[in-house]
Amino acid sequence: MQTQPTIDYALHLADSALILGQRNGEWCAHGPILEQDIAITNITLDLIGQSRLFYQYAAACMNESGTAEATEDTLAYLRTERSFKNLLMCELPNGDWAQTVLRQFFFSQFQLLLLEQLQHAGNEQYAAIAAKSIKETQYHVKWSSEWVIRLGDGTAESHEKMENAVNALWMYTGEFFIAADYEAVDVAALKNKWMEAVTAIFEEATLSMPENTFMQTGGKTGTHTEHLGYILSELQYLQRTYPGAEW
Amino acid sequence: MELYDLEKKFQEKIEKEIKIEPRDWMPDAYRKTNLRQISQHAHSEIVGMLPEGNWISRAPSLKRKAILIAKVQDEAGHGLYLYSAAETLGTSREQMIDDLHSGKAKYSSIFNYPTLTWADMGAVGWLVDGAAILNQVMLCRTSYGPYARAMVRICKEESFHQRQGFESLLVMSQGTEAQRAMCQDAINRWWWPSLMMFGPKDSESTNSDQSMKWKIKRKTNDELRQQFVDMIAEQIKLLGMTLPDPDLRWNEERKHYDFGEINWTEFWNVVKGNGPCNKQRLEARNKAHEEGAWVRAAALAYAEKKRVRTTAKVA
Ligand SMILES: [Fe+2]
Ligand SMILES: [Fe+2]
Ligand SMILES: [Fe+2]
């Protein structure tokens, strides 16, 4: 039988993927170029797919311990603001294309390092989901880092927009590396590698690394920004309006 | 060769079912008609992403959300193939998109109707993609090679969309009272606009004859519409729902369903820009395009920098 931390951790990973997927999904049909509309939508689909795997695992653990009749949908659609455990960065509004691709890069680069560790965290289910998700995430890192470089080193306007994006998002990166008590991967140990990867891409993008920024926290333990409530209102609307209906 | 001979040879090829390819000689009007039709078709795929995109954030389950996103993404892919096919006729995608945004080019009027409830996702897949498929299956054999080939790829995905739409309605039709009502309401709203997708009656259609002669089209608007009515009138029985047409009944003599008169005033109104969402759809496309301008400029600038750097290295 799996313990509460295992369930919470699966929910944390699922929530981050779902909420970022939900945000990226807002670009679908509104992207700057048709090819990129398709690309970001691909990433959205991957993230929602990953969230489903983690929710399904969490549901299986919960049902096994007899605490509830959980499914991927009850977990995504019937939990409330304070029980969502996603990283704060995932719930921020998309902003412009610069902010969207930078967020994707920060998140995916972190997720990639995390999934690599998750393969060896002594849990077969986690290992299987991680193995499946790594390939997708490698592509997300490649796609998003190329955009960070392209915009950073593109025009004066795009460079400025990238700098604004860095300023807006950097304070949400600290939370990645502060472990919640349920985490099965030593996230603090990922920080150096993540910084190295980001530094390398920023260098190519002619962007400077921010220093000494105050870091926001709280997502992992359910203290969110004001944005999450609105995301859940939309996401959960049909399940809340028609309780018990099947779709 | 004289123009007369060229035209004769061209028509002979058409008769012999030899595809016309981009470098072949073709009458100016044939080029224009194809360009107009293919680009309109491409625009329809792109504008069509909007009414369905409208429900992505609110899909009622993760599975339905994934299916819907994948569907809308497929439509974007269809737009891409079709823009490429149209470009072989000598007009750039840029130009075509500008024509869409200025209102000069048209797209299918069906996308000027709003998607009001979740059941509309099922109804659009079943009825709108269903109507589109009949047209597109015919176009798989259209005389212009690049268009025909694009259609073959697209048709496979479209029939998948139709099945998914139907399946989603089927689940709702077996659900709660509220779900059944939502399902019937969506069918009521989408039925007549779907019939309008086939265009004016043959007796009123201006460029139909020439398109048939050139085998751009192989079936008339009325033939396709009848085929659609016959198909849907049977499928709806499986849903236990009804179509909102008191005149709909099987005609044993014709071996087809008879159906009521389309509201042509509404049809022309929507074509002329007065549909519920004409303005909103064009605004959304324009907004995405304008807000993406700096992104496209940056991508170009970066590609150029990179090119210069690589040539400098080689030199
Ligand atoms: Fe399509
Ligand atoms: Fe379509
Ligand atoms: Fe479709």
Coordinates of C-alpha atoms and ligand atoms in Angstrom, one line a residue:
Chain A
M1 CA 0.0 0.0 0.0
Q2 CA 1.2 3.5 -0.9
T3 CA 1.5 6.2 1.8
Q4 CA 0.1 9.7 1.8
P5 CA 3.4 11.3 0.7
T6 CA 3.4 9.2 -2.5
I7 CA -0.2 10.2 -3.2
D8 CA 0.6 13.9 -2.6
Y9 CA 3.6 13.7 -4.7
A10 CA 1.7 12.2 -7.6
L11 CA -0.9 15.0 -7.2
H12 CA 1.8 17.6 -7.2
L13 CA 3.3 16.4 -10.4
A14 CA -0.1 15.9 -12.0
D15 CA -1.4 19.4 -10.9
S16 CA 1.7 21.1 -12.4
A17 CA 1.3 19.4 -15.7
L18 CA -2.4 19.9 -15.9
I19 CA -2.4 23.6 -14.9
L20 CA 0.4 24.5 -17.3
G21 CA -1.4 22.5 -20.0
Q22 CA -4.6 24.4 -19.2
R23 CA -2.7 27.7 -19.6
N24 CA -0.9 26.7 -22.8
G25 CA -4.2 25.5 -24.2
E26 CA -5.3 29.1 -24.3
W27 CA -2.9 29.6 -27.2
C28 CA -4.7 27.0 -29.3
A29 CA -6.1 28.9 -32.3
H30 CA -4.5 32.1 -31.2
G31 CA -0.7 31.5 -31.8
P32 CA 1.6 33.9 -33.6
I33 CA 2.3 31.5 -36.5
L34 CA 0.3 28.5 -37.6
E35 CA 3.3 26.1 -37.2
Q36 CA 3.9 27.4 -33.6
D37 CA 0.2 27.1 -32.8
I38 CA 0.6 23.5 -33.6
A39 CA 3.8 23.2 -31.6
I40 CA 2.5 24.7 -28.4
T41 CA -0.6 22.6 -28.7
N42 CA 1.5 19.5 -29.0
I43 CA 3.2 20.4 -25.7
T44 CA -0.3 21.1 -24.2
L45 CA -1.3 17.6 -25.2
D46 CA 1.8 16.0 -23.8
L47 CA 1.3 17.9 -20.5
I48 CA -2.3 16.8 -20.2
G49 CA -1.3 13.2 -21.0
Q50 CA 1.4 13.3 -18.3
S51 CA -1.1 14.8 -15.8
R52 CA -3.5 11.9 -16.5
L53 CA -0.8 9.3 -15.8
F54 CA 0.0 10.9 -12.4
Y55 CA -3.6 11.3 -11.5
Q56 CA -4.4 7.7 -12.5
Y57 CA -1.5 6.6 -10.3
A58 CA -2.7 8.8 -7.4
A59 CA -6.2 7.5 -7.8
A60 CA -5.0 3.9 -7.8
C61 CA -3.1 4.4 -4.6
M62 CA -6.1 6.1 -3.0
N63 CA -8.5 3.4 -4.0
E64 CA -6.1 0.7 -2.8
S65 CA -6.1 2.2 0.7
G66 CA -9.8 2.4 0.5
T67 CA -10.0 6.1 1.4
A68 CA -12.1 7.1 -1.7
E69 CA -13.5 6.2 -5.1
A70 CA -11.0 8.4 -6.9
T71 CA -10.5 8.7 -10.7
E72 CA -8.3 11.0 -12.8
D73 CA -11.3 13.2 -13.2
T74 CA -12.4 13.4 -9.6
L75 CA -8.9 14.4 -8.8
A76 CA -8.7 17.1 -11.5
Y77 CA -12.2 18.3 -11.3
L78 CA -13.4 18.0 -7.7
R79 CA -10.5 19.2 -5.7
T80 CA -10.4 22.9 -4.5
E81 CA -7.9 25.7 -4.6
R82 CA -6.2 24.9 -1.4
S83 CA -5.6 21.2 -2.3
F84 CA -4.0 21.9 -5.6
K85 CA -0.2 21.5 -5.3
N86 CA 1.1 22.8 -8.7
L87 CA 4.1 25.1 -8.9
L88 CA 3.0 28.7 -8.9
M89 CA 4.7 29.4 -12.2
C90 CA 2.3 27.1 -14.0
E91 CA -0.8 29.1 -13.0
L92 CA 0.5 32.5 -14.1
P93 CA -1.3 34.1 -17.0
N94 CA 0.4 33.4 -20.4
G95 CA 1.5 37.0 -20.9
D96 CA 3.0 37.4 -24.4
W97 CA 4.8 34.8 -26.5
A98 CA 8.1 35.6 -24.7
Q99 CA 6.7 34.9 -21.3
T100 CA 5.0 31.7 -22.5
V101 CA 8.1 30.2 -24.1
L102 CA 10.4 31.3 -21.2
R103 CA 8.0 29.7 -18.7
Q104 CA 8.0 26.5 -20.7
F105 CA 11.8 26.5 -20.8
F106 CA 12.2 27.1 -17.0
F107 CA 9.6 24.5 -16.3
S108 CA 10.6 21.8 -18.8
Q109 CA 14.3 22.1 -18.0
F110 CA 13.4 21.5 -14.3
Q111 CA 11.0 18.7 -15.1
L112 CA 13.6 17.0 -17.3
L113 CA 16.1 16.8 -14.4
L114 CA 13.4 15.7 -12.1
L115 CA 12.1 13.0 -14.3
E116 CA 15.6 11.6 -14.7
Q117 CA 15.8 11.3 -11.0
L118 CA 12.3 9.9 -10.7
Q119 CA 13.3 6.9 -12.7
H120 CA 15.5 5.9 -9.8
A121 CA 13.4 6.9 -6.9
G122 CA 12.5 3.3 -6.0
N123 CA 9.0 3.4 -7.2
E124 CA 8.1 1.4 -10.3
Q125 CA 5.1 3.4 -11.2
Y126 CA 6.9 6.6 -11.0
A127 CA 9.8 5.1 -13.0
A128 CA 7.4 4.0 -15.8
I129 CA 5.7 7.4 -16.0
A130 CA 9.0 9.2 -16.0
A131 CA 10.5 7.0 -18.7
K132 CA 7.5 7.7 -20.9
S133 CA 7.5 11.5 -20.2
I134 CA 11.2 12.1 -20.6
K135 CA 11.3 11.9 -24.4
E136 CA 8.4 14.4 -24.6
T137 CA 10.1 16.7 -22.1
Q138 CA 13.3 16.7 -24.0
Y139 CA 11.4 18.0 -27.0
H140 CA 9.8 20.7 -24.8
V141 CA 13.2 21.8 -23.6
K142 CA 14.5 21.9 -27.2
W143 CA 11.6 23.8 -28.6
S144 CA 11.3 26.3 -25.8
S145 CA 15.1 27.0 -25.4
E146 CA 15.3 27.6 -29.2
W147 CA 12.6 30.2 -28.8
V148 CA 14.3 31.8 -25.9
I149 CA 17.4 32.1 -28.0
R150 CA 15.5 33.3 -31.1
L151 CA 13.7 36.0 -29.2
G152 CA 16.6 37.0 -27.0
D153 CA 18.9 37.4 -29.9
G154 CA 16.2 38.4 -32.5
T155 CA 15.2 42.1 -32.7
A156 CA 15.6 44.9 -30.1
E157 CA 11.9 44.6 -29.4
S158 CA 11.9 40.8 -28.9
H159 CA 15.0 41.1 -26.7
E160 CA 13.2 43.6 -24.5
K161 CA 10.2 41.4 -24.2
M162 CA 12.4 38.5 -23.2
E163 CA 14.0 40.6 -20.5
N164 CA 10.6 41.6 -19.2
A165 CA 9.6 37.9 -19.2
V166 CA 12.7 37.1 -17.2
N167 CA 11.9 39.7 -14.7
A168 CA 8.3 38.5 -14.4
L169 CA 9.1 34.9 -14.0
W170 CA 12.4 34.6 -12.2
M171 CA 10.9 34.9 -8.7
Y172 CA 8.8 31.8 -9.4
T173 CA 11.8 29.6 -10.1
G174 CA 13.0 29.4 -6.4
E175 CA 10.1 27.2 -5.4
F176 CA 11.3 24.4 -7.8
F177 CA 14.2 23.6 -5.5
I178 CA 12.6 23.9 -2.1
A179 CA 11.3 20.4 -1.1
A180 CA 7.9 19.8 0.2
D181 CA 7.7 17.0 2.7
Y182 CA 6.1 14.6 0.2
E183 CA 8.7 14.9 -2.5
A184 CA 10.5 11.7 -3.5
V185 CA 13.2 13.4 -5.4
D186 CA 15.8 15.6 -3.8
V187 CA 14.9 18.8 -5.7
A188 CA 17.5 20.9 -4.0
A189 CA 20.2 18.8 -5.6
L190 CA 18.8 19.7 -9.1
K191 CA 19.5 23.4 -8.7
N192 CA 23.0 23.5 -9.9
K193 CA 22.4 21.6 -13.1
W194 CA 19.3 23.7 -13.8
M195 CA 21.3 26.9 -13.3
E196 CA 24.0 25.6 -15.6
A197 CA 21.5 24.8 -18.3
V198 CA 19.7 28.1 -18.0
T199 CA 23.0 30.0 -17.9
A200 CA 24.1 28.4 -21.2
I201 CA 20.8 29.2 -23.0
F202 CA 20.8 32.7 -21.6
E203 CA 24.3 33.3 -22.8
E204 CA 23.3 32.3 -26.3
A205 CA 20.2 34.4 -26.1
T206 CA 22.3 37.4 -25.0
L207 CA 20.1 37.6 -21.8
S208 CA 21.5 38.4 -18.4
M209 CA 20.8 36.2 -15.3
P210 CA 18.9 38.0 -12.6
E211 CA 20.6 38.3 -9.2
N212 CA 19.2 38.2 -5.6
T213 CA 15.6 38.1 -6.4
F214 CA 13.1 37.4 -3.7
M215 CA 11.5 34.0 -4.4
Q216 CA 7.8 33.3 -4.2
T217 CA 6.7 30.0 -2.7
G218 CA 3.5 28.2 -1.6
G219 CA 2.2 26.3 -4.6
K220 CA 3.5 22.9 -3.5
T221 CA 1.5 23.2 -0.2
G222 CA -1.6 24.8 -1.6
T223 CA -1.1 28.5 -1.1
H224 CA -1.6 29.9 -4.6
T225 CA -1.9 33.1 -6.5
E226 CA -5.3 34.6 -7.1
H227 CA -5.2 33.2 -10.6
L228 CA -5.7 29.6 -9.7
G229 CA -9.3 30.0 -8.5
Y230 CA -10.3 31.3 -11.9
I231 CA -8.5 28.5 -13.7
L232 CA -10.4 25.9 -11.7
S233 CA -13.7 27.7 -12.2
E234 CA -13.4 27.2 -15.9
L235 CA -11.7 23.8 -15.8
Q236 CA -14.2 22.3 -13.3
Y237 CA -17.4 24.1 -14.5
L238 CA -19.2 21.2 -16.1
Q239 CA -18.3 18.6 -13.5
R240 CA -19.5 21.0 -10.8
T241 CA -22.7 21.9 -12.6
Y242 CA -23.8 18.4 -13.4
P243 CA -22.5 16.3 -10.5
G244 CA -22.1 12.6 -11.3
A245 CA -22.8 13.0 -15.0
E246 CA -20.6 11.0 -17.4
W247 CA -19.2 12.6 -20.5
Chain B
M1 CA 0.6 26.4 -79.6
E2 CA -2.4 28.5 -80.0
L3 CA -4.5 29.2 -77.0
Y4 CA -7.3 27.2 -78.5
D5 CA -5.1 24.1 -78.8
L6 CA -3.9 24.5 -75.2
E7 CA -7.4 24.7 -73.9
K8 CA -8.4 21.7 -76.0
K9 CA -5.4 19.7 -74.7
F10 CA -6.2 20.8 -71.1
Q11 CA -9.8 19.6 -71.4
E12 CA -8.7 16.3 -72.9
K13 CA -6.5 15.7 -69.9
I14 CA -9.4 16.4 -67.6
E15 CA -11.6 14.0 -69.5
K16 CA -8.9 11.3 -69.3
E17 CA -8.7 11.9 -65.5
I18 CA -5.1 13.0 -65.7
K19 CA -4.3 15.3 -62.8
I20 CA -3.4 18.9 -63.5
E21 CA 0.0 19.7 -61.9
P22 CA 1.3 23.1 -60.9
R23 CA 3.7 23.5 -63.9
D24 CA 1.1 22.4 -66.4
W25 CA -0.6 24.9 -68.6
M26 CA -4.1 25.8 -67.3
P27 CA -6.7 28.3 -68.2
D28 CA -6.5 31.4 -66.1
A29 CA -10.0 30.9 -64.8
Y30 CA -9.1 27.4 -63.7
R31 CA -6.2 28.7 -61.7
K32 CA -8.3 31.4 -60.1
T33 CA -11.2 29.1 -59.3
N34 CA -8.8 26.6 -57.6
L35 CA -7.0 29.3 -55.8
R36 CA -10.2 30.8 -54.5
Q37 CA -11.6 27.4 -53.4
I38 CA -8.4 26.0 -51.8
S39 CA -7.6 29.2 -50.0
Q40 CA -11.2 29.5 -48.7
H41 CA -10.9 25.9 -47.6
A42 CA -7.7 26.6 -45.8
H43 CA -9.2 29.7 -44.1
S44 CA -12.2 27.6 -43.0
E45 CA -9.9 25.1 -41.3
I46 CA -8.2 28.0 -39.4
V47 CA -11.2 30.0 -38.5
G48 CA -12.9 26.7 -37.6
M49 CA -10.4 26.3 -34.8
L50 CA -12.0 29.2 -32.9
P51 CA -15.5 27.9 -32.1
E52 CA -14.0 24.6 -30.9
G53 CA -11.1 26.2 -29.2
N54 CA -13.7 28.0 -27.2
W55 CA -14.4 24.9 -25.1
I56 CA -10.9 23.6 -24.5
S57 CA -10.6 25.1 -21.1
R58 CA -14.0 23.8 -20.1
A59 CA -14.0 20.2 -21.4
P60 CA -15.7 18.0 -18.9
S61 CA -13.1 15.3 -18.5
L62 CA -9.4 15.0 -19.2
K63 CA -10.0 12.5 -21.9
R64 CA -12.5 14.8 -23.7
K65 CA -10.1 17.7 -23.2
A66 CA -7.3 15.8 -24.9
I67 CA -9.6 14.6 -27.7
L68 CA -10.7 18.2 -28.4
I69 CA -7.3 19.7 -28.3
A70 CA -6.0 17.0 -30.7
K71 CA -9.0 17.7 -33.0
V72 CA -8.4 21.5 -33.1
Q73 CA -4.7 20.8 -33.7
D74 CA -5.6 18.5 -36.7
E75 CA -7.6 21.4 -38.2
A76 CA -4.5 23.6 -37.9
G77 CA -2.6 20.9 -39.8
H78 CA -5.3 20.8 -42.5
G79 CA -4.9 24.6 -42.8
L80 CA -1.2 24.1 -43.4
Y81 CA -1.6 21.4 -46.1
L82 CA -4.2 23.5 -47.9
Y83 CA -2.2 26.7 -47.8
S84 CA 0.7 24.7 -49.3
A85 CA -1.5 23.3 -52.0
A86 CA -2.9 26.8 -52.8
E87 CA 0.7 28.3 -52.9
T88 CA 1.5 26.0 -55.8
L89 CA -0.9 28.2 -57.8
G90 CA 1.4 31.2 -57.3
T91 CA 0.0 33.1 -54.4
S92 CA 1.9 33.3 -51.0
R93 CA 0.3 32.2 -47.7
E94 CA 1.0 35.7 -46.4
Q95 CA -1.1 37.2 -49.2
M96 CA -3.9 34.7 -48.6
I97 CA -3.9 35.4 -44.9
D98 CA -4.0 39.2 -45.6
D99 CA -7.0 38.6 -47.8
L100 CA -8.7 36.7 -45.1
H101 CA -8.0 39.4 -42.5
S102 CA -9.2 42.2 -44.7
G103 CA -12.4 40.4 -45.4
K104 CA -11.7 40.0 -49.1
A105 CA -11.4 36.2 -48.9
K106 CA -14.3 34.1 -47.5
Y107 CA -14.4 31.1 -45.2
S108 CA -17.2 28.6 -44.5
S109 CA -20.1 30.5 -42.9
I110 CA -20.7 27.6 -40.5
F111 CA -18.0 29.0 -38.2
N112 CA -19.9 32.2 -37.7
Y113 CA -22.3 30.4 -35.4
P114 CA -21.5 30.3 -31.7
T115 CA -20.6 27.2 -29.7
L116 CA -22.9 27.7 -26.7
T117 CA -22.7 24.5 -24.7
W118 CA -20.4 21.5 -24.4
A119 CA -22.8 19.5 -26.5
D120 CA -21.9 21.7 -29.4
M121 CA -18.5 20.0 -29.5
G122 CA -20.2 16.7 -30.3
A123 CA -22.7 18.3 -32.7
V124 CA -19.9 20.2 -34.6
G125 CA -17.9 17.0 -34.9
W126 CA -20.8 14.9 -36.0
L127 CA -22.6 17.4 -38.3
V128 CA -20.1 20.0 -39.4
D129 CA -17.2 17.6 -39.9
G130 CA -19.7 15.2 -41.3
A131 CA -20.9 17.6 -43.9
A132 CA -17.3 18.6 -44.7
I133 CA -16.3 15.0 -45.3
L134 CA -18.9 14.5 -48.0
N135 CA -17.5 17.5 -49.8
Q136 CA -13.9 16.4 -49.1
V137 CA -14.3 12.8 -50.2
M138 CA -15.5 14.1 -53.5
L139 CA -12.5 16.5 -53.6
C140 CA -10.0 13.6 -53.2
R141 CA -10.7 13.1 -56.9
T142 CA -10.6 16.7 -57.9
S143 CA -8.7 17.5 -61.0
Y144 CA -6.0 19.7 -59.5
G145 CA -3.3 17.3 -58.2
P146 CA -2.0 19.1 -55.1
Y147 CA -5.6 19.8 -53.9
A148 CA -6.6 16.2 -54.4
R149 CA -3.5 14.9 -52.5
A150 CA -4.1 17.3 -49.6
M151 CA -7.7 16.0 -49.4
V152 CA -6.6 12.4 -49.1
R153 CA -4.6 13.1 -46.0
I154 CA -7.3 15.3 -44.5
C155 CA -10.2 13.0 -45.1
K156 CA -8.8 10.3 -42.9
E157 CA -8.7 12.7 -40.0
E158 CA -12.0 14.2 -40.7
S159 CA -13.9 10.9 -40.5
F160 CA -12.2 10.3 -37.2
H161 CA -13.5 13.7 -36.0
Q162 CA -17.0 12.8 -37.1
R163 CA -16.9 9.5 -35.2
Q164 CA -15.6 11.2 -32.1
G165 CA -18.3 13.8 -32.3
F166 CA -21.0 11.2 -32.6
E167 CA -19.5 9.1 -29.8
S168 CA -19.5 12.1 -27.5
L169 CA -23.2 12.8 -28.3
L170 CA -24.0 9.1 -27.8
V171 CA -22.6 9.2 -24.3
M172 CA -24.7 12.3 -23.6
S173 CA -27.8 10.8 -25.1
Q174 CA -27.5 8.0 -22.6
G175 CA -26.8 10.3 -19.7
T176 CA -28.9 12.5 -17.4
E177 CA -32.0 14.4 -18.4
A178 CA -30.0 17.6 -18.5
Q179 CA -27.4 16.0 -20.8
R180 CA -30.1 14.7 -23.2
A181 CA -31.6 18.2 -23.3
M182 CA -28.3 19.8 -24.0
C183 CA -27.6 17.2 -26.7
Q184 CA -31.0 17.8 -28.5
D185 CA -30.6 21.6 -28.2
A186 CA -27.2 21.4 -29.9
I187 CA -28.6 19.3 -32.7
N188 CA -31.4 21.7 -33.1
R189 CA -29.1 24.7 -33.5
W190 CA -26.5 23.0 -35.8
W191 CA -28.8 21.1 -38.1
W192 CA -29.9 23.8 -40.5
P193 CA -26.5 25.6 -40.6
S194 CA -24.9 22.3 -41.5
L195 CA -27.3 21.9 -44.5
M196 CA -26.3 25.4 -45.6
M197 CA -22.7 24.3 -45.8
F198 CA -23.3 22.7 -49.2
G199 CA -24.0 26.1 -50.6
P200 CA -26.9 27.5 -52.7
K201 CA -29.3 25.3 -54.6
D202 CA -28.0 24.1 -57.9
S203 CA -30.5 26.3 -59.7
E204 CA -29.0 29.4 -58.0
S205 CA -25.4 28.4 -58.0
T206 CA -23.3 30.5 -60.3
N207 CA -20.0 28.8 -60.9
S208 CA -21.1 25.2 -60.5
D209 CA -21.3 24.2 -64.2
Q210 CA -17.8 25.3 -65.1
S211 CA -16.4 23.6 -61.9
M212 CA -18.2 20.3 -62.9
K213 CA -16.8 20.6 -66.4
W214 CA -13.3 21.0 -65.1
K215 CA -13.9 18.3 -62.6
I216 CA -13.0 20.5 -59.7
K217 CA -16.3 19.4 -58.3
R218 CA -17.9 16.1 -59.2
K219 CA -21.2 16.4 -57.4
T220 CA -23.5 19.3 -57.2
N221 CA -24.5 21.1 -54.0
D222 CA -27.9 19.5 -54.0
E223 CA -26.5 16.0 -54.6
L224 CA -24.1 16.3 -51.7
R225 CA -26.8 17.9 -49.4
Q226 CA -29.1 15.0 -50.1
Q227 CA -26.4 12.5 -49.4
F228 CA -25.8 14.2 -46.0
V229 CA -29.5 14.3 -45.1
D230 CA -29.8 10.6 -45.9
M231 CA -26.7 9.8 -43.8
I232 CA -27.7 11.9 -40.7
A233 CA -31.4 10.9 -40.8
E234 CA -30.3 7.3 -40.2
Q235 CA -27.5 8.1 -37.6
I236 CA -29.8 10.2 -35.4
K237 CA -31.9 7.1 -34.7
L238 CA -29.0 5.7 -32.8
L239 CA -28.9 8.8 -30.6
G240 CA -32.7 8.7 -29.9
M241 CA -32.8 12.3 -30.7
T242 CA -34.7 14.2 -33.5
L243 CA -33.8 16.5 -36.3
P244 CA -35.6 19.9 -36.2
D245 CA -37.5 19.4 -39.5
P246 CA -41.2 18.5 -39.5
D247 CA -40.9 17.7 -43.3
L248 CA -38.2 15.2 -42.9
R249 CA -39.4 11.8 -44.1
W250 CA -38.3 8.8 -46.1
N251 CA -39.5 9.0 -49.7
E252 CA -39.9 5.4 -51.0
E253 CA -40.1 6.5 -54.6
R254 CA -37.0 8.6 -54.6
K255 CA -35.2 6.3 -52.2
H256 CA -34.1 9.4 -50.4
Y257 CA -35.2 11.5 -47.4
D258 CA -37.3 14.5 -48.3
F259 CA -36.6 17.5 -46.2
G260 CA -37.8 21.0 -45.5
E261 CA -36.8 24.3 -47.1
I262 CA -33.6 25.9 -45.9
N263 CA -33.9 29.5 -44.6
W264 CA -32.1 31.2 -47.5
T265 CA -32.5 34.6 -46.0
E266 CA -30.5 33.5 -43.0
F267 CA -27.9 31.8 -45.3
W268 CA -27.3 35.0 -47.3
N269 CA -27.2 37.1 -44.2
V270 CA -24.4 35.1 -42.7
V271 CA -22.5 35.0 -46.0
K272 CA -22.8 38.8 -46.1
G273 CA -21.3 39.1 -42.7
N274 CA -24.3 39.4 -40.4
G275 CA -24.0 36.0 -38.7
P276 CA -23.8 35.9 -34.9
C277 CA -19.9 35.6 -34.9
N278 CA -18.6 37.0 -38.2
K279 CA -17.1 40.0 -36.5
Q280 CA -15.8 38.1 -33.5
R281 CA -14.1 35.5 -35.7
L282 CA -12.3 37.9 -37.9
E283 CA -11.3 40.0 -34.9
A284 CA -9.8 37.0 -33.2
R285 CA -7.8 36.1 -36.3
N286 CA -6.6 39.6 -36.8
K287 CA -5.6 40.0 -33.2
A288 CA -3.6 36.7 -33.2
H289 CA -1.8 37.9 -36.4
E290 CA -1.1 41.4 -35.2
E291 CA 0.1 40.3 -31.8
G292 CA 2.3 37.7 -33.4
A293 CA 4.0 40.3 -35.7
W294 CA 6.9 41.0 -33.4
V295 CA 7.4 37.2 -32.9
R296 CA 7.6 36.6 -36.7
A297 CA 9.9 39.5 -37.1
A298 CA 12.2 38.3 -34.4
A299 CA 12.3 34.8 -35.9
L300 CA 13.2 36.2 -39.3
A301 CA 15.9 38.5 -37.8
Y302 CA 17.4 35.6 -35.9
A303 CA 17.4 33.3 -38.9
E304 CA 19.2 36.0 -40.9
K305 CA 21.8 36.6 -38.1
K306 CA 22.5 32.9 -38.0
R307 CA 22.8 32.7 -41.7
V308 CA 25.4 35.5 -41.8
R309 CA 27.3 33.9 -38.9
T310 CA 27.5 30.6 -40.7
T311 CA 28.6 32.1 -44.0
A312 CA 31.2 34.1 -42.1
K313 CA 32.5 30.9 -40.5
V314 CA 32.6 29.1 -43.8
A315 CA 34.4 31.9 -45.6
Ligands
FE1 FE -10.3 19.9 -41.1
FE2 FE -13.1 20.8 -40.4
FE3 FE -12.3 18.1 -38.7

